[in-house]
Amino acid sequence: MNKIVSTAAALSAVALTAGLIAGTTGIAHAERYGIDDPDDSPHGSDLHAVDIRNGADDLVVVTTHDNLRRDPSTGSAGAIFISTDPEDLGPEYVFVGGFTDGTDYQLVHTEGFAVSQWGDPVEDGDYRMKVDYKADTVRFKISRAAIGDATDVRIAVRVGGSRTDGTTRGLTDWLGQPRAFTPWIAQG
């Protein structure tokens, strides 16, 4: 009997939580996409999960990592590649930034994944990056105007860092396969 009561209580708690979440979303909805990534890099910036919210005003990408640190010697950094054109196989934008103290970030136009293909900084709209060391997350927020008012997007994520001897070989971690995009995520 005790087990039945516990199960019923657990189901009630789940239903209550779902109701609270549904009740707080209100009228404004956004297409969301979340994916987990395996623990496959020995570096503190190892990518564990990505949550994408393609909202009416902003595109928000939150990456979750393993042990982000403020120390610049980690060389921890990442790039969010954004594809907005279904006719183009590659990304049109890349949001790149360091995940350590004293580093900066920038959203630039690109013709592909290679650094040599990165172009001029985006001058329209607004974008921000915030590292939360306690939660091991990095939040990238990009206004719709910054990505040409695109409605549907797909994302590829690359992160990496340095060993204590300064080498980086083998420390690059992609979300899924290298240069692979998520499915198209509609603006919601």
Coordinates of N, CA and C in Angstrom, one line a residue:
M1 N 0.8 -1.2 0.0 CA 0.0 0.0 0.0 C 0.9 1.2 0.0
N2 N 1.9 1.2 0.8 CA 2.8 2.4 0.8 C 3.4 2.7 -0.5
K3 N 3.7 1.6 -1.3 CA 4.3 1.8 -2.6 C 3.3 2.5 -3.5
I4 N 2.0 2.2 -3.5 CA 1.0 2.8 -4.3 C 0.8 4.3 -3.9
V5 N 0.9 4.6 -2.7 CA 0.8 6.0 -2.2 C 2.0 6.8 -2.8
S6 N 3.2 6.2 -2.7 CA 4.4 6.9 -3.1 C 4.3 7.1 -4.6
T7 N 3.9 6.1 -5.4 CA 3.7 6.3 -6.8 C 2.7 7.3 -7.2
A8 N 1.6 7.3 -6.5 CA 0.5 8.3 -6.7 C 1.0 9.7 -6.4
A9 N 1.8 9.8 -5.3 CA 2.3 11.1 -4.9 C 3.3 11.6 -5.9
A10 N 4.2 10.7 -6.4 CA 5.1 11.0 -7.5 C 4.5 11.5 -8.7
L11 N 3.4 10.8 -9.1 CA 2.7 11.2 -10.3 C 2.0 12.5 -10.2
S12 N 1.5 12.8 -9.0 CA 0.9 14.1 -8.7 C 1.9 15.2 -8.8
A13 N 3.1 14.9 -8.2 CA 4.2 15.9 -8.3 C 4.6 16.2 -9.7
V14 N 4.7 15.2 -10.5 CA 5.0 15.4 -11.9 C 4.0 16.2 -12.6
A15 N 2.7 15.8 -12.4 CA 1.6 16.6 -13.0 C 1.6 18.0 -12.6
L16 N 1.8 18.3 -11.3 CA 1.9 19.6 -10.8 C 3.0 20.4 -11.4
T17 N 4.2 19.8 -11.5 CA 5.3 20.5 -12.1 C 5.1 20.8 -13.6
A18 N 4.5 19.8 -14.3 CA 4.2 20.1 -15.7 C 3.1 21.2 -15.8
G19 N 2.2 21.2 -14.9 CA 1.2 22.3 -14.9 C 1.8 23.7 -14.7
L20 N 2.8 23.7 -13.7 CA 3.4 25.0 -13.4 C 4.3 25.4 -14.6
I21 N 5.0 24.5 -15.2 CA 5.8 24.9 -16.4 C 4.9 25.4 -17.5
A22 N 3.8 24.7 -17.8 CA 2.9 25.1 -18.8 C 2.3 26.4 -18.5
G23 N 2.0 26.7 -17.2 CA 1.3 27.9 -16.8 C 2.3 29.1 -16.9
T24 N 3.6 28.9 -16.8 CA 4.5 30.0 -16.8 C 4.9 30.4 -18.3
T25 N 4.6 29.5 -19.2 CA 5.1 29.8 -20.6 C 4.2 30.9 -21.2
G26 N 3.0 31.0 -20.8 CA 2.2 32.1 -21.3 C 1.9 32.0 -22.8
I27 N 1.6 33.1 -23.4 CA 1.3 33.2 -24.9 C 2.6 33.1 -25.7
A28 N 3.6 33.7 -25.3 CA 4.9 33.7 -26.1 C 5.5 32.3 -26.1
H29 N 5.6 31.7 -27.3 CA 6.2 30.4 -27.4 C 7.4 30.5 -28.2
A30 N 8.3 29.5 -28.1 CA 9.5 29.4 -28.9 C 9.8 28.0 -29.2
E31 N 10.2 27.7 -30.4 CA 10.6 26.4 -30.8 C 11.9 26.1 -30.0
R32 N 11.9 24.9 -29.4 CA 13.1 24.5 -28.5 C 13.6 23.2 -29.1
Y33 N 14.9 23.1 -29.0 CA 15.6 21.9 -29.4 C 16.7 21.6 -28.4
G34 N 16.8 20.5 -27.8 CA 17.8 20.1 -26.8 C 18.5 18.8 -27.2
I35 N 19.8 18.7 -27.0 CA 20.5 17.5 -27.4 C 21.6 17.3 -26.4
D36 N 21.9 16.0 -26.0 CA 23.0 15.7 -25.1 C 24.2 15.3 -26.0
D37 N 25.4 15.5 -25.5 CA 26.6 15.1 -26.2 C 27.4 14.3 -25.2
P38 N 28.1 13.2 -25.7 CA 28.8 12.3 -24.8 C 30.0 13.0 -24.1
D39 N 30.4 12.4 -23.0 CA 31.6 12.9 -22.3 C 32.8 12.3 -23.1
D40 N 33.3 13.1 -24.1 CA 34.3 12.6 -25.0 C 35.5 13.5 -25.2
S41 N 35.8 14.4 -24.2 CA 36.9 15.2 -24.3 C 37.5 15.4 -22.9
P42 N 38.8 15.3 -22.7 CA 39.4 15.4 -21.4 C 39.5 16.8 -20.8
H43 N 39.0 17.8 -21.6 CA 39.1 19.2 -21.2 C 37.9 19.7 -20.5
G44 N 38.1 20.7 -19.7 CA 37.0 21.3 -18.9 C 35.9 21.9 -19.7
S45 N 36.1 22.2 -21.0 CA 35.1 22.8 -21.8 C 34.3 21.7 -22.6
D46 N 34.6 20.4 -22.2 CA 33.8 19.3 -22.9 C 32.4 19.6 -22.9
L47 N 31.8 19.5 -24.1 CA 30.4 19.8 -24.3 C 29.5 18.7 -23.9
H48 N 28.5 18.9 -23.0 CA 27.6 17.9 -22.5 C 26.2 18.0 -23.1
A49 N 25.8 19.2 -23.3 CA 24.4 19.4 -23.8 C 24.3 20.8 -24.4
V50 N 23.3 20.9 -25.3 CA 23.0 22.2 -26.0 C 21.5 22.3 -26.0
D51 N 21.0 23.5 -25.5 CA 19.6 23.8 -25.6 C 19.4 25.0 -26.5
I52 N 18.5 24.9 -27.4 CA 18.3 26.0 -28.4 C 16.9 26.5 -28.3
R53 N 16.7 27.8 -28.2 CA 15.3 28.4 -28.1 C 15.3 29.4 -29.3
N54 N 14.5 29.2 -30.3 CA 14.4 30.1 -31.4 C 13.1 30.9 -31.2
G55 N 13.2 31.9 -30.4 CA 12.1 32.7 -30.1 C 11.8 33.8 -31.1
A56 N 10.7 34.5 -30.8 CA 10.2 35.6 -31.7 C 11.2 36.8 -31.8
D57 N 11.9 37.1 -30.7 CA 12.8 38.2 -30.7 C 14.3 37.8 -30.8
D58 N 14.6 36.6 -30.2 CA 16.0 36.2 -30.0 C 16.2 34.8 -30.3
L59 N 17.4 34.4 -30.7 CA 17.8 33.0 -30.8 C 18.7 32.9 -29.6
V60 N 18.4 31.9 -28.7 CA 19.2 31.7 -27.5 C 19.8 30.2 -27.6
V61 N 21.1 30.1 -27.4 CA 21.8 28.8 -27.4 C 22.5 28.7 -26.0
V62 N 22.2 27.7 -25.3 CA 22.8 27.5 -24.0 C 23.6 26.2 -24.1
T63 N 24.9 26.2 -23.9 CA 25.8 25.1 -23.9 C 26.1 24.7 -22.5
T64 N 26.1 23.4 -22.1 CA 26.5 22.9 -20.8 C 27.8 22.1 -21.0
H65 N 28.7 22.4 -20.0 CA 30.1 21.8 -20.1 C 30.5 21.1 -18.9
D66 N 31.7 20.6 -18.9 CA 32.3 19.8 -17.8 C 33.4 20.7 -17.2
N67 N 33.1 21.3 -16.0 CA 34.1 22.0 -15.3 C 34.7 23.2 -16.0
L68 N 33.9 24.2 -16.4 CA 34.5 25.4 -17.0 C 35.3 26.1 -15.9
R69 N 36.4 26.7 -16.3 CA 37.2 27.4 -15.4 C 37.5 28.8 -15.9
R70 N 37.8 29.8 -14.9 CA 38.1 31.1 -15.3 C 39.5 31.3 -15.8
D71 N 40.4 30.4 -15.5 CA 41.8 30.5 -15.8 C 42.1 30.5 -17.3
P72 N 42.7 31.6 -17.8 CA 42.9 31.8 -19.2 C 43.9 30.7 -19.8
S73 N 44.7 30.1 -18.9 CA 45.6 29.0 -19.4 C 44.8 27.8 -19.9
T74 N 43.5 27.7 -19.6 CA 42.8 26.5 -20.1 C 42.5 26.7 -21.6
G75 N 42.6 28.0 -22.1 CA 42.3 28.2 -23.5 C 40.9 27.9 -23.9
S76 N 40.0 27.7 -23.0 CA 38.6 27.3 -23.3 C 37.9 28.3 -24.1
A77 N 37.3 27.8 -25.2 CA 36.5 28.7 -26.1 C 35.5 27.9 -26.9
G78 N 34.7 28.6 -27.6 CA 33.7 27.9 -28.4 C 33.2 28.7 -29.6
A79 N 32.5 28.0 -30.5 CA 31.9 28.7 -31.7 C 30.6 28.1 -31.9
I80 N 29.6 28.9 -32.1 CA 28.2 28.5 -32.5 C 28.1 28.9 -34.0
F81 N 28.0 27.9 -34.8 CA 27.8 28.2 -36.3 C 26.3 28.2 -36.5
I82 N 25.8 29.2 -37.2 CA 24.4 29.4 -37.5 C 24.1 29.4 -39.0
S83 N 23.2 28.5 -39.4 CA 22.8 28.5 -40.8 C 21.4 29.0 -40.9
T84 N 21.2 30.0 -41.8 CA 19.9 30.6 -41.9 C 19.3 30.4 -43.3
D85 N 20.1 29.8 -44.3 CA 19.7 29.7 -45.7 C 19.7 28.3 -46.1
P86 N 18.5 27.7 -46.3 CA 18.4 26.3 -46.7 C 19.1 26.0 -48.0
E87 N 19.3 27.0 -48.9 CA 19.9 26.8 -50.1 C 21.5 26.7 -50.0
D88 N 22.0 27.1 -48.8 CA 23.4 27.1 -48.6 C 23.8 26.0 -47.6
L89 N 24.7 25.1 -48.0 CA 25.0 24.0 -47.1 C 25.8 24.4 -45.8
G90 N 26.4 25.5 -45.8 CA 27.2 25.9 -44.7 C 26.6 27.0 -43.8
P91 N 27.3 27.4 -42.8 CA 26.8 28.5 -42.0 C 26.9 29.9 -42.6
E92 N 26.1 30.8 -42.2 CA 26.2 32.2 -42.6 C 26.8 33.1 -41.5
Y93 N 26.7 32.6 -40.3 CA 27.2 33.3 -39.1 C 27.9 32.4 -38.2
V94 N 28.9 33.0 -37.4 CA 29.5 32.2 -36.4 C 29.7 33.2 -35.2
F95 N 29.3 32.7 -34.0 CA 29.4 33.4 -32.8 C 30.5 32.8 -32.0
V96 N 31.6 33.5 -31.9 CA 32.8 32.9 -31.3 C 33.2 33.6 -30.1
G97 N 33.7 32.9 -29.0 CA 34.1 33.6 -27.8 C 34.9 32.7 -26.9
G98 N 35.7 33.3 -26.0 CA 36.5 32.6 -25.0 C 35.6 32.4 -23.8
F99 N 35.8 31.3 -23.1 CA 35.0 30.9 -21.9 C 35.8 31.2 -20.7
T100 N 36.9 32.0 -20.7 CA 37.7 32.3 -19.5 C 37.6 33.8 -19.2
D101 N 38.1 34.1 -18.0 CA 38.2 35.5 -17.7 C 39.1 36.3 -18.6
G102 N 38.6 37.5 -19.0 CA 39.4 38.4 -19.8 C 39.3 38.2 -21.3
T103 N 38.4 37.2 -21.7 CA 38.3 37.0 -23.1 C 37.0 37.7 -23.6
D104 N 36.9 37.8 -24.9 CA 35.8 38.5 -25.5 C 35.0 37.6 -26.4
Y105 N 34.0 38.1 -27.1 CA 33.2 37.4 -28.0 C 32.8 38.3 -29.2
Q106 N 32.4 37.6 -30.3 CA 32.0 38.4 -31.5 C 31.1 37.5 -32.4
L107 N 30.1 38.1 -33.0 CA 29.3 37.5 -34.0 C 29.8 38.0 -35.4
V108 N 30.2 37.1 -36.3 CA 30.8 37.5 -37.6 C 30.1 36.7 -38.7
H109 N 30.1 37.3 -39.9 CA 29.6 36.6 -41.1 C 30.7 35.6 -41.4
T110 N 30.2 34.5 -42.1 CA 31.1 33.4 -42.5 C 30.6 32.8 -43.8
E111 N 31.6 32.2 -44.5 CA 31.3 31.4 -45.7 C 31.5 29.9 -45.5
G112 N 31.8 29.6 -44.2 CA 32.1 28.2 -43.9 C 32.6 28.0 -42.5
F113 N 33.1 26.8 -42.2 CA 33.5 26.5 -40.8 C 35.0 27.0 -40.5
A114 N 35.8 27.0 -41.5 CA 37.2 27.4 -41.3 C 37.4 28.8 -40.9
V115 N 38.3 29.1 -40.0 CA 38.6 30.4 -39.5 C 38.9 31.4 -40.7
S116 N 39.6 30.8 -41.7 CA 40.0 31.6 -42.9 C 38.7 32.1 -43.7
Q117 N 37.6 31.5 -43.4 CA 36.3 31.9 -44.1 C 35.5 32.9 -43.3
W118 N 35.9 33.2 -42.1 CA 35.2 34.1 -41.3 C 35.4 35.5 -41.8
G119 N 34.4 36.3 -41.8 CA 34.4 37.7 -42.4 C 34.2 38.8 -41.3
D120 N 33.5 39.8 -41.8 CA 33.3 41.0 -41.0 C 32.4 40.8 -39.8
P121 N 32.5 41.5 -38.8 CA 31.6 41.5 -37.6 C 30.2 41.9 -38.1
V122 N 29.2 41.3 -37.4 CA 27.8 41.7 -37.6 C 27.6 43.1 -37.0
E123 N 27.0 44.0 -37.7 CA 26.8 45.4 -37.2 C 25.4 45.6 -36.8
D124 N 24.5 44.8 -37.3 CA 23.0 45.0 -37.0 C 22.7 44.2 -35.8
G125 N 21.6 44.7 -35.1 CA 21.1 43.9 -34.0 C 22.0 43.9 -32.8
D126 N 21.8 42.9 -31.9 CA 22.5 42.8 -30.7 C 22.8 41.4 -30.4
Y127 N 23.9 41.1 -29.7 CA 24.2 39.8 -29.3 C 25.0 39.8 -28.0
R128 N 24.9 38.8 -27.2 CA 25.6 38.7 -25.9 C 26.0 37.3 -25.6
M129 N 27.1 37.1 -24.8 CA 27.5 35.8 -24.4 C 27.8 35.9 -22.9
K130 N 27.3 35.0 -22.1 CA 27.5 35.0 -20.7 C 27.9 33.6 -20.2
V131 N 29.1 33.6 -19.5 CA 29.6 32.3 -18.9 C 29.1 32.2 -17.5
D132 N 28.5 31.1 -17.1 CA 28.2 30.9 -15.7 C 29.0 29.7 -15.2
Y133 N 30.1 30.0 -14.5 CA 31.1 29.0 -14.0 C 30.4 28.0 -13.0
K134 N 29.6 28.5 -12.2 CA 28.9 27.7 -11.2 C 28.0 26.6 -11.8
A135 N 27.3 27.0 -12.9 CA 26.4 26.1 -13.5 C 27.1 25.4 -14.7
D136 N 28.3 25.7 -15.1 CA 29.0 25.2 -16.2 C 28.3 25.4 -17.5
T137 N 27.7 26.6 -17.7 CA 27.0 26.9 -18.9 C 27.5 28.2 -19.6
V138 N 27.3 28.2 -20.9 CA 27.5 29.4 -21.6 C 26.2 29.8 -22.4
R139 N 25.8 31.0 -22.2 CA 24.5 31.4 -22.9 C 24.8 32.4 -24.0
F140 N 24.4 32.1 -25.2 CA 24.6 33.0 -26.4 C 23.2 33.5 -26.7
K141 N 23.1 34.8 -26.7 CA 21.8 35.4 -27.1 C 22.0 36.3 -28.3
I142 N 21.2 36.1 -29.3 CA 21.4 36.8 -30.6 C 20.0 37.3 -31.0
S143 N 20.0 38.6 -31.2 CA 18.7 39.2 -31.7 C 18.4 38.8 -33.1
R144 N 17.1 38.8 -33.4 CA 16.6 38.4 -34.8 C 17.3 39.3 -35.8
A145 N 17.4 40.6 -35.5 CA 18.0 41.6 -36.5 C 19.5 41.2 -36.8
A146 N 20.2 40.6 -35.8 CA 21.6 40.3 -36.0 C 21.8 39.2 -37.0
I147 N 20.8 38.3 -37.2 CA 20.9 37.2 -38.1 C 20.0 37.4 -39.3
G148 N 19.9 38.6 -39.7 CA 19.1 38.9 -40.9 C 17.6 38.6 -40.9
D149 N 17.1 38.7 -39.7 CA 15.6 38.4 -39.4 C 15.2 37.0 -39.9
A150 N 16.2 36.1 -39.9 CA 15.9 34.7 -40.2 C 14.9 34.0 -39.3
T151 N 14.0 33.2 -39.8 CA 13.1 32.6 -38.9 C 13.5 31.2 -38.6
D152 N 13.9 30.4 -39.5 CA 14.3 29.0 -39.3 C 15.9 29.0 -39.2
V153 N 16.4 28.3 -38.3 CA 17.9 28.2 -38.1 C 18.3 26.7 -37.9
R154 N 19.5 26.4 -38.1 CA 20.1 25.2 -37.6 C 21.5 25.6 -37.1
I155 N 22.0 24.8 -36.1 CA 23.1 25.2 -35.4 C 24.2 24.0 -35.4
A156 N 25.4 24.4 -35.4 CA 26.5 23.5 -35.2 C 27.4 24.1 -34.1
V157 N 27.9 23.3 -33.2 CA 28.7 23.8 -32.0 C 30.0 23.1 -32.0
R158 N 31.1 24.0 -31.8 CA 32.5 23.4 -31.6 C 33.1 24.1 -30.4
V159 N 33.7 23.4 -29.5 CA 34.4 23.9 -28.3 C 35.7 23.3 -28.2
G160 N 36.6 23.9 -27.4 CA 37.9 23.3 -27.3 C 38.7 24.1 -26.2
G161 N 39.9 23.6 -26.0 CA 40.8 24.2 -25.0 C 42.2 23.8 -25.2
S162 N 43.0 24.0 -24.1 CA 44.4 23.7 -24.2 C 44.8 22.8 -23.0
R163 N 45.8 22.0 -23.2 CA 46.4 21.2 -22.1 C 47.3 22.2 -21.4
T164 N 47.8 21.7 -20.2 CA 48.7 22.5 -19.4 C 50.0 22.8 -20.1
D165 N 50.4 22.0 -21.1 CA 51.6 22.3 -21.9 C 51.3 23.3 -23.1
G166 N 50.1 23.7 -23.2 CA 49.7 24.6 -24.3 C 49.2 24.0 -25.6
T167 N 49.3 22.7 -25.7 CA 48.9 22.0 -26.9 C 47.4 21.9 -27.0
T168 N 46.8 21.8 -28.2 CA 45.4 21.7 -28.3 C 44.9 20.4 -29.1
R169 N 45.8 19.7 -29.6 CA 45.5 18.6 -30.5 C 44.6 17.6 -29.7
G170 N 43.5 17.2 -30.3 CA 42.6 16.2 -29.7 C 41.6 16.8 -28.7
L171 N 41.7 18.1 -28.5 CA 40.8 18.8 -27.5 C 39.6 19.5 -28.1
T172 N 39.4 19.3 -29.4 CA 38.2 19.9 -30.1 C 37.0 19.0 -29.9
D173 N 35.9 19.5 -29.5 CA 34.7 18.7 -29.3 C 33.5 19.4 -30.0
W174 N 32.9 18.6 -30.9 CA 31.8 19.1 -31.7 C 30.5 18.5 -31.1
L175 N 29.4 19.2 -31.3 CA 28.1 18.6 -30.9 C 27.8 17.6 -32.0
G176 N 27.8 16.3 -31.6 CA 27.7 15.3 -32.6 C 28.9 15.2 -33.5
Q177 N 28.7 15.0 -34.8 CA 29.8 14.9 -35.7 C 30.4 16.2 -36.1
P178 N 31.7 16.3 -36.5 CA 32.2 17.6 -36.9 C 31.5 18.2 -38.0
R179 N 31.2 19.5 -37.9 CA 30.5 20.3 -38.9 C 29.1 19.8 -39.2
A180 N 28.5 19.1 -38.3 CA 27.1 18.6 -38.5 C 26.1 19.6 -37.8
F181 N 25.1 19.9 -38.5 CA 24.0 20.8 -38.0 C 22.9 20.1 -37.3
T182 N 22.2 20.7 -36.4 CA 21.0 20.2 -35.8 C 20.0 20.2 -37.0
P183 N 18.8 19.6 -36.8 CA 17.7 19.8 -37.7 C 17.3 21.3 -37.8
W184 N 16.6 21.7 -38.8 CA 16.1 23.1 -38.8 C 15.1 23.3 -37.7
I185 N 15.2 24.4 -37.0 CA 14.4 24.8 -35.8 C 13.6 26.0 -36.2
A186 N 12.3 25.9 -36.3 CA 11.4 27.0 -36.7 C 11.3 28.0 -35.6
Q187 N 11.2 29.3 -36.0 CA 10.9 30.3 -35.0 C 9.5 30.1 -34.4
G188 N 9.5 30.2 -33.1 CA 8.2 29.9 -32.5 C 7.7 31.0 -31.6

